Amino acid sequence: MGKGSFRSFLSFACRMAVTVVLLSGHSLVAHAADGKDPLLAYDARIAGDDARTRIVIDFDREPTFVVHYIAKPERVVVDLPATAFGFPGEKLRARGLFRDVRYGTMDEGSARIVLTATKPVKLVMAKTEVDEQGKGYRLVLDAEMVPAKQFDELVKAQSWQPSDTAAAVGPVEPVEKAAPGDFLVAVDAGHGGIDTGAIATDTKIPEKEVTLAFAKALADRLNREPGIKAFLTRSDDAFLSLSERVTIARQNHAGLFISLHADTLKQKDIRGATVYTISDRASDKLAADLADRENLSDQIAGKEAAAEPPEVADILLDLTRRETQAFSISMARSVIGSFDGQVGLINNPHRHAGFRVLQAPDVPSILLELGFLSNRDDEKLLLDEAWRTKITDLLADAVKRYRASTLANGG
Ligand SMILES: [Zn+2]
């Protein structure tokens, strides 16, 4: 250690001592010590071409990390402890071997980077290095193209099972307050964590924040209705797979599932709300495209493609599905009835397509596109608190009318 670096080490050590004294007894120390304080990724860069691409991310402390490979499409997944990503998105704009770069929260204790490759790749180097200027550590990832066979071997060789944690999803908060006979509504804020959803045109606010604000407001509003208890599938910026959302609704015996979205369209003039129900065949191209994009959520987050459920020749399940489908359609009509004349609707506001998040066989489910973040007028409304209150009032009416009609029909 040279004289200069020893002096800076001393001053660093002194600063540390002062910090520890100031903070001792404070929970921050414990957090920092057991790693619960999120790491800060404060800068990043990507360089290279379609034969070799390097990604460097600067952290305030040394990150532990684990690399995995997933096929169809070829992806490199880097799992990290909880991390706050503090650099602008342009820093890691996809290039070279990667056509999509995502990073973000998975849950309270973990974050993830998902690199979707243009061709089979391998990380020939993945390591952390000390920053020479004493600003923490950097994570260096060097990717090279490899033959498809070698990529397949990488996927096969890993012991990692990227299994869905849906089975482990426990009960969610307010449900335990429900009395017998209460009508339970699962309110699902679309997207979350590493899956930001659409991005607003003017404000650049991500869809996942818009949907969470609406979901919280809607659950609060529904919980003011006697006999109705609403709960959220997610209450913070965590990632939930599509099947986890369905499982949370089913495990908590929801009588209704409402997924909230505010996507973008290429046609920026299209605005207004749409209500979707599930079907094998999409009602139209717009619905089909939207379902395709929504169904990419798991892929974006580095989940393996979900296996198609086997064709079960179960007459009872088939009947249940058909009955659930009829209830879902009735709820969609109730929402449109409430919105009509009060809220802008797109033409043919009830559409249907193969949304994975709507596939609970026994929970009537709708997906509500509140409006489009690609339309400036819709964007203003979607971020307006008064409009949000109006929407949640109208939705509460729709839920009540739906509930009354199912009770009248012995549902
Ligand atoms: Zn969405």
CSV table of C-alpha atoms and ligand atoms in Angstrom, one decimal:
chain,number,residue,atom,x,y,z
A,1,MET,CA,0.0,0.0,0.0
A,2,GLY,CA,1.5,3.3,-1.1
A,3,LYS,CA,1.7,6.4,1.2
A,4,GLY,CA,-1.2,8.1,-0.6
A,5,SER,CA,-3.5,5.1,-0.6
A,6,PHE,CA,-2.7,4.4,3.1
A,7,ARG,CA,-3.7,8.0,4.0
A,8,SER,CA,-6.9,7.7,2.1
A,9,PHE,CA,-7.5,4.3,3.8
A,10,LEU,CA,-7.0,5.9,7.2
A,11,SER,CA,-9.4,8.7,6.4
A,12,PHE,CA,-11.9,6.1,5.2
A,13,ALA,CA,-11.4,4.1,8.3
A,14,CYS,CA,-11.9,7.2,10.5
A,15,ARG,CA,-15.1,8.1,8.6
A,16,MET,CA,-16.3,4.6,9.1
A,17,ALA,CA,-15.6,4.8,12.8
A,18,VAL,CA,-17.5,8.1,13.1
A,19,THR,CA,-20.4,6.6,11.1
A,20,VAL,CA,-20.6,3.6,13.3
A,21,VAL,CA,-20.5,5.7,16.5
A,22,LEU,CA,-23.2,8.0,15.2
A,23,LEU,CA,-25.4,5.1,14.1
A,24,SER,CA,-24.8,2.6,16.9
A,25,GLY,CA,-28.0,1.5,18.5
A,26,HIS,CA,-29.7,2.5,15.3
A,27,SER,CA,-31.3,-0.2,13.2
A,28,LEU,CA,-29.4,1.0,10.1
A,29,VAL,CA,-26.3,-0.6,11.4
A,30,ALA,CA,-27.9,-4.0,11.7
A,31,HIS,CA,-29.4,-3.6,8.2
A,32,ALA,CA,-26.2,-2.7,6.6
A,33,ALA,CA,-24.4,-5.5,8.4
A,34,ASP,CA,-26.8,-8.3,7.4
A,35,GLY,CA,-27.2,-6.9,3.9
A,36,LYS,CA,-30.8,-6.0,4.2
A,37,ASP,CA,-30.1,-2.4,3.1
A,38,PRO,CA,-30.5,-2.6,-0.7
A,39,LEU,CA,-27.3,-2.3,-2.8
A,40,LEU,CA,-27.1,0.8,-4.9
A,41,ALA,CA,-26.4,0.3,-8.6
A,42,TYR,CA,-25.4,3.9,-9.4
A,43,ASP,CA,-24.1,3.7,-12.9
A,44,ALA,CA,-23.9,1.3,-15.9
A,45,ARG,CA,-22.7,0.9,-19.4
A,46,ILE,CA,-22.9,-1.5,-22.3
A,47,ALA,CA,-20.6,-1.8,-25.3
A,48,GLY,CA,-19.7,-4.2,-28.0
A,49,ASP,CA,-21.1,-5.8,-31.2
A,50,ASP,CA,-23.0,-8.9,-32.2
A,51,ALA,CA,-20.1,-11.2,-31.5
A,52,ARG,CA,-19.1,-9.9,-28.1
A,53,THR,CA,-20.9,-7.6,-25.7
A,54,ARG,CA,-19.8,-6.2,-22.3
A,55,ILE,CA,-22.0,-4.9,-19.6
A,56,VAL,CA,-20.6,-3.1,-16.5
A,57,ILE,CA,-22.7,-2.0,-13.5
A,58,ASP,CA,-21.3,0.1,-10.7
A,59,PHE,CA,-22.4,-0.8,-7.1
A,60,ASP,CA,-21.8,1.0,-3.8
A,61,ARG,CA,-20.9,-2.4,-2.2
A,62,GLU,CA,-19.8,-5.7,-3.5
A,63,PRO,CA,-22.8,-7.6,-4.9
A,64,THR,CA,-23.2,-11.3,-4.7
A,65,PHE,CA,-24.7,-12.7,-7.9
A,66,VAL,CA,-25.8,-15.9,-9.6
A,67,VAL,CA,-26.0,-16.4,-13.4
A,68,HIS,CA,-28.5,-18.6,-15.1
A,69,TYR,CA,-29.4,-19.3,-18.7
A,70,ILE,CA,-33.0,-19.8,-20.0
A,71,ALA,CA,-34.0,-20.9,-23.5
A,72,LYS,CA,-36.9,-19.9,-25.8
A,73,PRO,CA,-35.9,-17.2,-26.2
A,74,GLU,CA,-32.2,-17.3,-25.1
A,75,ARG,CA,-31.8,-15.2,-22.0
A,76,VAL,CA,-29.1,-14.6,-19.4
A,77,VAL,CA,-30.5,-14.1,-15.9
A,78,VAL,CA,-28.3,-12.5,-13.2
A,79,ASP,CA,-29.8,-12.7,-9.7
A,80,LEU,CA,-28.8,-10.1,-7.1
A,81,PRO,CA,-29.6,-9.2,-3.6
A,82,ALA,CA,-32.1,-6.3,-3.1
A,83,THR,CA,-30.8,-3.5,-5.3
A,84,ALA,CA,-31.9,0.0,-6.0
A,85,PHE,CA,-31.1,0.9,-9.6
A,86,GLY,CA,-30.2,4.5,-9.7
A,87,PHE,CA,-29.0,5.1,-13.2
A,88,PRO,CA,-31.1,6.2,-16.2
A,89,GLY,CA,-32.5,3.5,-18.5
A,90,GLU,CA,-30.5,4.8,-21.5
A,91,LYS,CA,-27.3,3.6,-19.9
A,92,LEU,CA,-28.2,0.0,-20.6
A,93,ARG,CA,-30.1,0.4,-23.8
A,94,ALA,CA,-30.0,-3.0,-25.6
A,95,ARG,CA,-27.2,-3.4,-28.2
A,96,GLY,CA,-24.8,-6.0,-29.6
A,97,LEU,CA,-25.8,-9.5,-28.5
A,98,PHE,CA,-28.7,-8.3,-26.5
A,99,ARG,CA,-32.1,-7.1,-27.9
A,100,ASP,CA,-33.7,-6.5,-24.5
A,101,VAL,CA,-32.2,-5.5,-21.2
A,102,ARG,CA,-34.3,-5.4,-18.0
A,103,TYR,CA,-33.5,-5.0,-14.4
A,104,GLY,CA,-35.5,-4.4,-11.3
A,105,THR,CA,-37.0,-5.8,-8.1
A,106,MET,CA,-38.2,-9.4,-7.8
A,107,ASP,CA,-39.2,-9.3,-4.2
A,108,GLU,CA,-38.2,-7.7,-0.9
A,109,GLY,CA,-34.8,-9.4,-0.8
A,110,SER,CA,-33.9,-9.8,-4.4
A,111,ALA,CA,-33.4,-8.1,-7.7
A,112,ARG,CA,-32.6,-9.4,-11.2
A,113,ILE,CA,-31.1,-8.5,-14.5
A,114,VAL,CA,-32.6,-10.2,-17.6
A,115,LEU,CA,-30.6,-10.0,-20.8
A,116,THR,CA,-32.5,-11.3,-23.8
A,117,ALA,CA,-30.0,-12.3,-26.5
A,118,THR,CA,-30.3,-12.1,-30.3
A,119,LYS,CA,-28.6,-15.5,-30.6
A,120,PRO,CA,-27.1,-18.2,-28.3
A,121,VAL,CA,-24.7,-16.6,-25.9
A,122,LYS,CA,-22.4,-17.4,-23.0
A,123,LEU,CA,-20.9,-15.2,-20.3
A,124,VAL,CA,-17.2,-15.9,-20.7
A,125,MET,CA,-16.6,-13.6,-17.8
A,126,ALA,CA,-18.8,-12.6,-14.9
A,127,LYS,CA,-17.0,-11.1,-11.9
A,128,THR,CA,-16.9,-8.2,-9.4
A,129,GLU,CA,-14.0,-5.8,-9.3
A,130,VAL,CA,-13.0,-3.2,-6.8
A,131,ASP,CA,-13.4,0.3,-8.1
A,132,GLU,CA,-9.9,1.9,-8.1
A,133,GLN,CA,-11.3,5.2,-7.1
A,134,GLY,CA,-12.8,3.7,-4.0
A,135,LYS,CA,-16.4,4.1,-5.2
A,136,GLY,CA,-17.4,0.5,-4.4
A,137,TYR,CA,-17.5,-2.4,-6.8
A,138,ARG,CA,-18.4,-3.1,-10.4
A,139,LEU,CA,-20.0,-6.1,-11.9
A,140,VAL,CA,-18.5,-7.0,-15.2
A,141,LEU,CA,-20.4,-9.4,-17.6
A,142,ASP,CA,-18.7,-10.4,-20.9
A,143,ALA,CA,-21.0,-12.2,-23.3
A,144,GLU,CA,-19.9,-14.1,-26.5
A,145,MET,CA,-21.9,-15.8,-29.1
A,146,VAL,CA,-21.7,-19.6,-28.9
A,147,PRO,CA,-23.2,-22.4,-31.0
A,148,ALA,CA,-26.8,-23.3,-30.2
A,149,LYS,CA,-25.7,-26.7,-29.0
A,150,GLN,CA,-23.4,-25.2,-26.4
A,151,PHE,CA,-26.2,-22.9,-25.2
A,152,ASP,CA,-28.5,-25.9,-24.8
A,153,GLU,CA,-25.8,-27.6,-22.7
A,154,LEU,CA,-25.4,-24.5,-20.5
A,155,VAL,CA,-29.2,-24.6,-19.8
A,156,LYS,CA,-29.2,-28.3,-19.1
A,157,ALA,CA,-26.0,-28.3,-16.9
A,158,GLN,CA,-27.4,-25.9,-14.3
A,159,SER,CA,-29.0,-27.2,-11.2
A,160,TRP,CA,-31.2,-24.2,-10.9
A,161,GLN,CA,-34.9,-24.8,-11.2
A,162,PRO,CA,-36.6,-21.6,-12.1
A,163,SER,CA,-39.8,-22.9,-10.7
A,164,ASP,CA,-42.8,-20.7,-10.2
A,165,THR,CA,-43.2,-19.8,-6.5
A,166,ALA,CA,-47.0,-19.6,-7.0
A,167,ALA,CA,-47.6,-22.6,-4.6
A,168,ALA,CA,-45.7,-20.8,-1.9
A,169,VAL,CA,-47.9,-17.6,-2.1
A,170,GLY,CA,-49.6,-17.3,1.2
A,171,PRO,CA,-52.7,-15.4,2.3
A,172,VAL,CA,-52.7,-11.7,1.8
A,173,GLU,CA,-53.5,-9.0,4.3
A,174,PRO,CA,-57.2,-7.9,4.7
A,175,VAL,CA,-58.7,-11.2,3.9
A,176,GLU,CA,-58.6,-12.4,7.5
A,177,LYS,CA,-60.9,-9.6,8.5
A,178,ALA,CA,-63.6,-11.0,6.2
A,179,ALA,CA,-66.7,-12.4,7.8
A,180,PRO,CA,-68.4,-15.5,6.6
A,181,GLY,CA,-70.5,-14.6,3.6
A,182,ASP,CA,-68.4,-11.6,2.6
A,183,PHE,CA,-67.8,-11.2,-1.1
A,184,LEU,CA,-64.1,-11.3,-1.7
A,185,VAL,CA,-62.5,-9.3,-4.5
A,186,ALA,CA,-58.9,-9.7,-5.6
A,187,VAL,CA,-57.6,-6.4,-7.0
A,188,ASP,CA,-54.6,-7.0,-9.2
A,189,ALA,CA,-52.2,-4.1,-10.0
A,190,GLY,CA,-50.8,-5.0,-13.5
A,191,HIS,CA,-47.0,-5.5,-13.8
A,192,GLY,CA,-44.5,-4.6,-11.0
A,193,GLY,CA,-40.9,-4.9,-10.1
A,194,ILE,CA,-38.7,-5.8,-13.1
A,195,ASP,CA,-41.8,-5.7,-15.3
A,196,THR,CA,-42.5,-2.0,-15.6
A,197,GLY,CA,-45.3,-2.3,-18.2
A,198,ALA,CA,-45.9,0.6,-20.5
A,199,ILE,CA,-44.2,4.0,-20.1
A,200,ALA,CA,-46.3,7.2,-20.2
A,201,THR,CA,-45.7,9.4,-23.2
A,202,ASP,CA,-45.1,12.8,-21.5
A,203,THR,CA,-44.3,12.0,-17.8
A,204,LYS,CA,-42.5,8.7,-18.5
A,205,ILE,CA,-44.3,7.3,-15.4
A,206,PRO,CA,-44.3,3.5,-15.7
A,207,GLU,CA,-47.6,1.6,-15.9
A,208,LYS,CA,-46.8,-0.5,-12.8
A,209,GLU,CA,-47.1,2.7,-10.7
A,210,VAL,CA,-50.3,3.8,-12.3
A,211,THR,CA,-51.9,0.4,-11.8
A,212,LEU,CA,-50.7,0.2,-8.1
A,213,ALA,CA,-52.2,3.6,-7.3
A,214,PHE,CA,-55.6,2.6,-8.8
A,215,ALA,CA,-55.5,-0.9,-7.2
A,216,LYS,CA,-54.9,0.6,-3.7
A,217,ALA,CA,-57.7,3.2,-4.3
A,218,LEU,CA,-60.1,0.6,-5.6
A,219,ALA,CA,-59.4,-1.9,-2.7
A,220,ASP,CA,-60.0,0.9,-0.2
A,221,ARG,CA,-63.2,2.0,-1.9
A,222,LEU,CA,-64.5,-1.6,-2.0
A,223,ASN,CA,-63.7,-2.2,1.6
A,224,ARG,CA,-66.0,0.7,2.5
A,225,GLU,CA,-68.9,-1.4,1.2
A,226,PRO,CA,-70.6,-3.6,3.7
A,227,GLY,CA,-70.3,-7.3,2.8
A,228,ILE,CA,-67.4,-6.7,0.4
A,229,LYS,CA,-63.8,-7.3,1.2
A,230,ALA,CA,-61.1,-6.5,-1.3
A,231,PHE,CA,-57.4,-7.5,-1.2
A,232,LEU,CA,-54.4,-6.7,-3.3
A,233,THR,CA,-52.3,-9.3,-5.2
A,234,ARG,CA,-49.4,-6.9,-4.7
A,235,SER,CA,-49.1,-3.9,-2.4
A,236,ASP,CA,-45.7,-2.7,-3.4
A,237,ASP,CA,-43.2,-2.7,-6.3
A,238,ALA,CA,-42.7,-6.5,-6.4
A,239,PHE,CA,-42.8,-8.8,-9.4
A,240,LEU,CA,-45.5,-11.4,-9.5
A,241,SER,CA,-45.8,-14.0,-12.3
A,242,LEU,CA,-49.1,-14.2,-14.0
A,243,SER,CA,-49.9,-17.6,-12.5
A,244,GLU,CA,-48.9,-16.3,-9.0
A,245,ARG,CA,-51.6,-13.6,-9.4
A,246,VAL,CA,-54.2,-16.3,-10.3
A,247,THR,CA,-53.1,-18.4,-7.4
A,248,ILE,CA,-53.4,-15.6,-4.9
A,249,ALA,CA,-56.9,-15.0,-6.0
A,250,ARG,CA,-57.8,-18.7,-5.8
A,251,GLN,CA,-56.1,-19.4,-2.5
A,252,ASN,CA,-57.9,-16.5,-0.9
A,253,HIS,CA,-61.2,-17.7,-2.2
A,254,ALA,CA,-61.9,-14.5,-4.3
A,255,GLY,CA,-65.3,-14.3,-5.8
A,256,LEU,CA,-64.0,-11.9,-8.4
A,257,PHE,CA,-60.6,-10.9,-9.9
A,258,ILE,CA,-60.0,-7.5,-11.4
A,259,SER,CA,-56.7,-6.9,-13.1
A,260,LEU,CA,-55.9,-3.2,-13.7
A,261,HIS,CA,-53.8,-1.9,-16.7
A,262,ALA,CA,-53.0,1.2,-18.6
A,263,ASP,CA,-51.0,0.1,-21.7
A,264,THR,CA,-49.8,1.9,-24.7
A,265,LEU,CA,-50.8,1.4,-28.4
A,266,LYS,CA,-49.0,2.4,-31.6
A,267,GLN,CA,-52.1,4.3,-32.6
A,268,LYS,CA,-51.7,7.3,-30.3
A,269,ASP,CA,-55.2,8.6,-31.1
A,270,ILE,CA,-57.0,5.7,-29.5
A,271,ARG,CA,-58.2,6.4,-26.0
A,272,GLY,CA,-60.7,5.3,-23.5
A,273,ALA,CA,-61.4,2.2,-21.3
A,274,THR,CA,-61.7,-1.4,-22.4
A,275,VAL,CA,-62.9,-4.4,-20.4
A,276,TYR,CA,-61.4,-7.8,-21.4
A,277,THR,CA,-62.6,-11.3,-20.6
A,278,ILE,CA,-60.7,-14.5,-21.5
A,279,SER,CA,-61.3,-16.5,-24.7
A,280,ASP,CA,-59.4,-18.9,-26.8
A,281,ARG,CA,-59.9,-16.8,-29.9
A,282,ALA,CA,-59.3,-13.0,-29.7
A,283,SER,CA,-62.2,-10.7,-30.6
A,284,ASP,CA,-59.9,-8.6,-32.8
A,285,LYS,CA,-56.3,-7.8,-33.6
A,286,LEU,CA,-56.0,-5.1,-31.0
A,287,ALA,CA,-57.1,-7.5,-28.3
A,288,ALA,CA,-54.8,-10.3,-29.6
A,289,ASP,CA,-51.8,-8.0,-29.7
A,290,LEU,CA,-52.5,-6.7,-26.2
A,291,ALA,CA,-52.9,-10.2,-24.8
A,292,ASP,CA,-49.6,-11.3,-26.4
A,293,ARG,CA,-47.8,-8.4,-24.9
A,294,GLU,CA,-49.3,-8.9,-21.4
A,295,ASN,CA,-48.4,-12.6,-21.6
A,296,LEU,CA,-44.8,-11.7,-22.1
A,297,SER,CA,-44.5,-10.5,-18.5
A,298,ASP,CA,-43.1,-13.8,-17.2
A,299,GLN,CA,-40.6,-13.9,-20.0
A,300,ILE,CA,-39.4,-10.4,-19.3
A,301,ALA,CA,-38.8,-11.4,-15.7
A,302,GLY,CA,-36.7,-14.4,-16.6
A,303,LYS,CA,-39.3,-17.0,-16.0
A,304,GLU,CA,-39.4,-20.1,-18.1
A,305,ALA,CA,-42.2,-20.4,-20.6
A,306,ALA,CA,-45.2,-21.8,-18.7
A,307,ALA,CA,-46.2,-25.2,-20.0
A,308,GLU,CA,-49.6,-25.2,-21.7
A,309,PRO,CA,-52.1,-26.8,-19.3
A,310,PRO,CA,-52.9,-30.3,-20.6
A,311,GLU,CA,-56.2,-30.8,-22.3
A,312,VAL,CA,-58.2,-32.4,-19.6
A,313,ALA,CA,-61.4,-34.1,-20.6
A,314,ASP,CA,-63.0,-33.3,-17.3
A,315,ILE,CA,-66.7,-32.5,-17.7
A,316,LEU,CA,-67.0,-30.9,-14.3
A,317,LEU,CA,-64.0,-28.6,-14.9
A,318,ASP,CA,-65.4,-27.7,-18.2
A,319,LEU,CA,-68.7,-26.8,-16.7
A,320,THR,CA,-67.0,-24.7,-14.0
A,321,ARG,CA,-65.0,-22.9,-16.7
A,322,ARG,CA,-68.1,-22.2,-18.7
A,323,GLU,CA,-70.0,-21.0,-15.7
A,324,THR,CA,-67.1,-18.8,-14.7
A,325,GLN,CA,-66.8,-17.4,-18.2
A,326,ALA,CA,-70.5,-16.4,-18.1
A,327,PHE,CA,-70.0,-14.6,-14.8
A,328,SER,CA,-66.9,-12.9,-16.1
A,329,ILE,CA,-68.9,-11.6,-19.1
A,330,SER,CA,-71.6,-10.4,-16.7
A,331,MET,CA,-69.1,-8.5,-14.7
A,332,ALA,CA,-67.6,-6.9,-17.9
A,333,ARG,CA,-71.1,-5.7,-18.9
A,334,SER,CA,-71.7,-4.3,-15.4
A,335,VAL,CA,-68.5,-2.3,-15.6
A,336,ILE,CA,-69.4,-1.0,-19.1
A,337,GLY,CA,-72.9,-0.1,-17.8
A,338,SER,CA,-71.3,1.9,-14.9
A,339,PHE,CA,-68.8,3.7,-17.2
A,340,ASP,CA,-71.2,4.4,-20.0
A,341,GLY,CA,-71.7,8.2,-20.3
A,342,GLN,CA,-69.4,8.8,-17.3
A,343,VAL,CA,-66.0,7.7,-18.6
A,344,GLY,CA,-64.6,7.5,-22.1
A,345,LEU,CA,-64.8,4.0,-23.6
A,346,ILE,CA,-63.1,2.8,-26.8
A,347,ASN,CA,-65.5,1.5,-29.5
A,348,ASN,CA,-66.5,-2.1,-28.8
A,349,PRO,CA,-65.4,-1.7,-25.1
A,350,HIS,CA,-65.9,-5.4,-24.2
A,351,ARG,CA,-63.3,-7.4,-26.0
A,352,HIS,CA,-61.8,-10.8,-25.4
A,353,ALA,CA,-58.5,-12.6,-25.8
A,354,GLY,CA,-56.2,-15.3,-24.3
A,355,PHE,CA,-54.9,-13.3,-21.3
A,356,ARG,CA,-53.0,-15.8,-19.0
A,357,VAL,CA,-53.8,-13.7,-15.9
A,358,LEU,CA,-57.6,-14.3,-16.5
A,359,GLN,CA,-57.3,-18.1,-16.6
A,360,ALA,CA,-58.6,-19.1,-13.1
A,361,PRO,CA,-61.2,-21.8,-13.9
A,362,ASP,CA,-63.3,-20.9,-10.9
A,363,VAL,CA,-62.8,-17.1,-10.3
A,364,PRO,CA,-64.7,-14.8,-12.6
A,365,SER,CA,-62.0,-12.5,-13.9
A,366,ILE,CA,-61.8,-9.3,-15.9
A,367,LEU,CA,-58.9,-7.2,-17.1
A,368,LEU,CA,-59.6,-3.5,-17.2
A,369,GLU,CA,-57.6,-1.2,-19.4
A,370,LEU,CA,-58.3,2.1,-17.7
A,371,GLY,CA,-57.0,4.1,-20.6
A,372,PHE,CA,-53.9,4.3,-22.7
A,373,LEU,CA,-50.6,5.9,-21.6
A,374,SER,CA,-49.8,6.4,-25.3
A,375,ASN,CA,-52.6,9.0,-25.5
A,376,ARG,CA,-51.8,12.4,-23.9
A,377,ASP,CA,-55.4,13.1,-22.8
A,378,ASP,CA,-55.7,9.6,-21.3
A,379,GLU,CA,-52.3,10.0,-19.6
A,380,LYS,CA,-53.5,13.2,-17.9
A,381,LEU,CA,-56.6,11.5,-16.6
A,382,LEU,CA,-54.7,8.4,-15.5
A,383,LEU,CA,-52.5,10.5,-13.3
A,384,ASP,CA,-55.4,12.7,-11.9
A,385,GLU,CA,-56.5,11.8,-8.4
A,386,ALA,CA,-60.1,13.1,-8.9
A,387,TRP,CA,-60.5,10.9,-12.0
A,388,ARG,CA,-59.2,8.0,-10.0
A,389,THR,CA,-61.8,8.5,-7.3
A,390,LYS,CA,-64.5,8.7,-9.9
A,391,ILE,CA,-63.4,5.5,-11.5
A,392,THR,CA,-63.2,3.6,-8.2
A,393,ASP,CA,-66.7,4.9,-7.3
A,394,LEU,CA,-68.1,3.6,-10.6
A,395,LEU,CA,-66.2,0.3,-10.2
A,396,ALA,CA,-67.6,-0.2,-6.7
A,397,ASP,CA,-71.1,0.3,-8.2
A,398,ALA,CA,-70.3,-2.2,-10.9
A,399,VAL,CA,-69.2,-4.8,-8.3
A,400,LYS,CA,-72.3,-4.2,-6.2
A,401,ARG,CA,-74.6,-4.6,-9.2
A,402,TYR,CA,-72.7,-7.7,-10.4
A,403,ARG,CA,-73.0,-9.2,-6.9
A,404,ALA,CA,-76.7,-8.5,-6.7
A,405,SER,CA,-77.3,-10.1,-10.0
A,406,THR,CA,-75.4,-13.3,-9.1
A,407,LEU,CA,-77.2,-13.5,-5.8
A,408,ALA,CA,-80.5,-13.1,-7.7
A,409,ASN,CA,-79.5,-16.0,-10.0
A,410,GLY,CA,-78.4,-18.1,-7.1
A,411,GLY,CA,-74.7,-17.6,-7.8
B,1,ZN,ZN,-50.4,-3.7,-18.9
